[in-house]
Amino acid sequence: MRSMASSASSRGNIAAIVGVGPKLGRSIARKFAHEGYTVAILARDLGRLSRFADEIAREEKAQVFAIRIDCSDSRSIREAFEGVLSLGFVEVLVYNAYQPISWHPTNFTDIKVEHFEKSLAVSSVGAFHCAQQVLAGMVERGRGTILFTGCSASLSGIAGYSELCCGKFAMRALSQCLAKEFQPLGVHVAHVIIHGIVGTPRGPIASSSQQSLLVGEQQHQQTGGGAREGWMDPDALAQTYWYLHIQDRSAWTQEIDLHPSNQRYM
């Protein structure tokens, strides 16, 4: 299913943002819309996604499409990207999808295998399928960008978070494999590791109401509005995604590690 936030006309190639919630995904979509891209935003909740599309299209005077996707289901991914590819050449793919898990650590013996498999499916298998949908067009044109969103769990196993870590480890490996295979063909592949809590944007779409926050790729409940000290502004993070996309190919980043300024390095 697809809905469109109308605007005057299409303004160029497509940026497909997979995994769009109220914070990082929405900020990335808004940034690429601001820079003149037609944007396809994809997530499971089409109703909420359509509201984001309307909002971004109105603010940026851009063309924004909302397309439902379930990144744990290969058929859903194929159907969703039939819609995305019908819009034009996908020059940018941002894979920001995650499977929500408990904020509290789970004893390994208590983890249900179906929950483990679902997390792996979304974090790594879904990333694999989405990349396959767009790479042929990028290679044919000799250009394109694929950006994967990781977190602290991409680098180090964390007790109680086997589901998250295994999926994120696999996605990081996928990013490295694709970078080595496709960057010589003109496709920039990079992995963005976010160490910290992603708060509400400080820009026009920030809300003063209580909202859930993304902790790396996990959910945590905010006790007040706005971004707290040490929390990461998703609009600032979105700028990094944009900079990665426009990097000169003589100096491409393959992995970037982002921290708030007051966080100690481990």
PDB file of N, CA and C in Angstrom, residues 224-257:
ATOM      1  N   GLY A 224      10.398  13.954  30.118  1.00  0.00           N
ATOM      2  CA  GLY A 224      10.065  15.343  29.816  1.00  0.00           C
ATOM      3  C   GLY A 224      10.333  15.610  28.357  1.00  0.00           C
ATOM      4  N   GLY A 225       9.952  16.793  27.862  1.00  0.00           N
ATOM      5  CA  GLY A 225      10.084  17.092  26.451  1.00  0.00           C
ATOM      6  C   GLY A 225      11.462  17.595  26.097  1.00  0.00           C
ATOM      7  N   GLY A 226      11.737  17.585  24.786  1.00  0.00           N
ATOM      8  CA  GLY A 226      12.978  18.135  24.278  1.00  0.00           C
ATOM      9  C   GLY A 226      14.163  17.214  24.502  1.00  0.00           C
ATOM     10  N   ALA A 227      15.313  17.627  23.997  1.00  0.00           N
ATOM     11  CA  ALA A 227      16.526  16.820  24.115  1.00  0.00           C
ATOM     12  C   ALA A 227      17.273  17.165  25.384  1.00  0.00           C
ATOM     13  N   ARG A 228      17.665  16.172  26.155  1.00  0.00           N
ATOM     14  CA  ARG A 228      18.458  16.388  27.354  1.00  0.00           C
ATOM     15  C   ARG A 228      19.927  16.505  27.002  1.00  0.00           C
ATOM     16  N   GLU A 229      20.711  17.044  27.929  1.00  0.00           N
ATOM     17  CA  GLU A 229      22.142  17.131  27.728  1.00  0.00           C
ATOM     18  C   GLU A 229      22.719  15.727  27.541  1.00  0.00           C
ATOM     19  N   GLY A 230      23.519  15.575  26.518  1.00  0.00           N
ATOM     20  CA  GLY A 230      24.125  14.284  26.238  1.00  0.00           C
ATOM     21  C   GLY A 230      23.301  13.406  25.319  1.00  0.00           C
ATOM     22  N   TRP A 231      22.055  13.783  25.088  1.00  0.00           N
ATOM     23  CA  TRP A 231      21.250  13.029  24.142  1.00  0.00           C
ATOM     24  C   TRP A 231      21.501  13.576  22.750  1.00  0.00           C
ATOM     25  N   MET A 232      21.363  12.740  21.760  1.00  0.00           N
ATOM     26  CA  MET A 232      21.767  13.080  20.400  1.00  0.00           C
ATOM     27  C   MET A 232      20.580  13.604  19.599  1.00  0.00           C
ATOM     28  N   ASP A 233      20.775  14.753  18.982  1.00  0.00           N
ATOM     29  CA  ASP A 233      19.737  15.398  18.186  1.00  0.00           C
ATOM     30  C   ASP A 233      19.622  14.667  16.842  1.00  0.00           C
ATOM     31  N   PRO A 234      18.457  14.101  16.509  1.00  0.00           N
ATOM     32  CA  PRO A 234      18.347  13.358  15.249  1.00  0.00           C
ATOM     33  C   PRO A 234      18.565  14.219  14.021  1.00  0.00           C
ATOM     34  N   ASP A 235      18.254  15.519  14.106  1.00  0.00           N
ATOM     35  CA  ASP A 235      18.533  16.397  12.970  1.00  0.00           C
ATOM     36  C   ASP A 235      20.039  16.523  12.743  1.00  0.00           C
ATOM     37  N   ALA A 236      20.831  16.564  13.834  1.00  0.00           N
ATOM     38  CA  ALA A 236      22.280  16.610  13.701  1.00  0.00           C
ATOM     39  C   ALA A 236      22.812  15.299  13.131  1.00  0.00           C
ATOM     40  N   LEU A 237      22.245  14.177  13.576  1.00  0.00           N
ATOM     41  CA  LEU A 237      22.641  12.886  13.023  1.00  0.00           C
ATOM     42  C   LEU A 237      22.308  12.801  11.531  1.00  0.00           C
ATOM     43  N   ALA A 238      21.149  13.332  11.162  1.00  0.00           N
ATOM     44  CA  ALA A 238      20.742  13.312   9.754  1.00  0.00           C
ATOM     45  C   ALA A 238      21.726  14.076   8.880  1.00  0.00           C
ATOM     46  N   GLN A 239      22.316  15.142   9.429  1.00  0.00           N
ATOM     47  CA  GLN A 239      23.340  15.867   8.680  1.00  0.00           C
ATOM     48  C   GLN A 239      24.509  14.956   8.349  1.00  0.00           C
ATOM     49  N   THR A 240      24.880  14.071   9.287  1.00  0.00           N
ATOM     50  CA  THR A 240      25.986  13.151   9.035  1.00  0.00           C
ATOM     51  C   THR A 240      25.651  12.192   7.899  1.00  0.00           C
ATOM     52  N   TYR A 241      24.419  11.688   7.878  1.00  0.00           N
ATOM     53  CA  TYR A 241      24.010  10.814   6.779  1.00  0.00           C
ATOM     54  C   TYR A 241      24.127  11.548   5.445  1.00  0.00           C
ATOM     55  N   TRP A 242      23.724  12.813   5.433  1.00  0.00           N
ATOM     56  CA  TRP A 242      23.819  13.599   4.204  1.00  0.00           C
ATOM     57  C   TRP A 242      25.284  13.790   3.795  1.00  0.00           C
ATOM     58  N   TYR A 243      26.142  14.114   4.747  1.00  0.00           N
ATOM     59  CA  TYR A 243      27.557  14.306   4.431  1.00  0.00           C
ATOM     60  C   TYR A 243      28.174  13.037   3.870  1.00  0.00           C
ATOM     61  N   LEU A 244      27.795  11.885   4.417  1.00  0.00           N
ATOM     62  CA  LEU A 244      28.298  10.622   3.881  1.00  0.00           C
ATOM     63  C   LEU A 244      27.889  10.458   2.419  1.00  0.00           C
ATOM     64  N   HIS A 245      26.666  10.835   2.120  1.00  0.00           N
ATOM     65  CA  HIS A 245      26.183  10.691   0.742  1.00  0.00           C
ATOM     66  C   HIS A 245      26.936  11.587  -0.232  1.00  0.00           C
ATOM     67  N   ILE A 246      27.300  12.792   0.166  1.00  0.00           N
ATOM     68  CA  ILE A 246      27.916  13.735  -0.765  1.00  0.00           C
ATOM     69  C   ILE A 246      29.443  13.714  -0.708  1.00  0.00           C
ATOM     70  N   GLN A 247      30.031  12.804   0.068  1.00  0.00           N
ATOM     71  CA  GLN A 247      31.492  12.715   0.116  1.00  0.00           C
ATOM     72  C   GLN A 247      32.081  12.483  -1.272  1.00  0.00           C
ATOM     73  N   ASP A 248      33.226  13.123  -1.512  1.00  0.00           N
ATOM     74  CA  ASP A 248      33.964  12.854  -2.735  1.00  0.00           C
ATOM     75  C   ASP A 248      34.445  11.402  -2.714  1.00  0.00           C
ATOM     76  N   ARG A 249      34.346  10.739  -3.845  1.00  0.00           N
ATOM     77  CA  ARG A 249      34.675   9.312  -3.863  1.00  0.00           C
ATOM     78  C   ARG A 249      36.165   9.033  -3.694  1.00  0.00           C
ATOM     79  N   SER A 250      36.984  10.077  -3.698  1.00  0.00           N
ATOM     80  CA  SER A 250      38.399   9.880  -3.397  1.00  0.00           C
ATOM     81  C   SER A 250      38.652   9.707  -1.906  1.00  0.00           C
ATOM     82  N   ALA A 251      37.621   9.966  -1.081  1.00  0.00           N
ATOM     83  CA  ALA A 251      37.798   9.870   0.376  1.00  0.00           C
ATOM     84  C   ALA A 251      36.499   9.410   1.027  1.00  0.00           C
ATOM     85  N   TRP A 252      36.067   8.205   0.662  1.00  0.00           N
ATOM     86  CA  TRP A 252      34.824   7.674   1.197  1.00  0.00           C
ATOM     87  C   TRP A 252      35.020   7.074   2.594  1.00  0.00           C
ATOM     88  N   THR A 253      34.063   7.360   3.463  1.00  0.00           N
ATOM     89  CA  THR A 253      33.994   6.721   4.774  1.00  0.00           C
ATOM     90  C   THR A 253      33.303   5.370   4.638  1.00  0.00           C
ATOM     91  N   GLN A 254      33.852   4.347   5.285  1.00  0.00           N
ATOM     92  CA  GLN A 254      33.174   3.052   5.303  1.00  0.00           C
ATOM     93  C   GLN A 254      32.476   2.786   6.628  1.00  0.00           C
ATOM     94  N   GLU A 255      32.939   3.428   7.690  1.00  0.00           N
ATOM     95  CA  GLU A 255      32.266   3.290   8.990  1.00  0.00           C
ATOM     96  C   GLU A 255      32.528   4.544   9.803  1.00  0.00           C
ATOM     97  N   ILE A 256      31.494   5.019  10.490  1.00  0.00           N
ATOM     98  CA  ILE A 256      31.629   6.206  11.323  1.00  0.00           C
ATOM     99  C   ILE A 256      30.976   5.928  12.671  1.00  0.00           C
ATOM    100  N   ASP A 257      31.607   6.430  13.723  1.00  0.00           N
ATOM    101  CA  ASP A 257      31.220   6.141  15.100  1.00  0.00           C
ATOM    102  C   ASP A 257      30.834   7.454  15.760  1.00  0.00           C
TER     103      ASP A 257
END
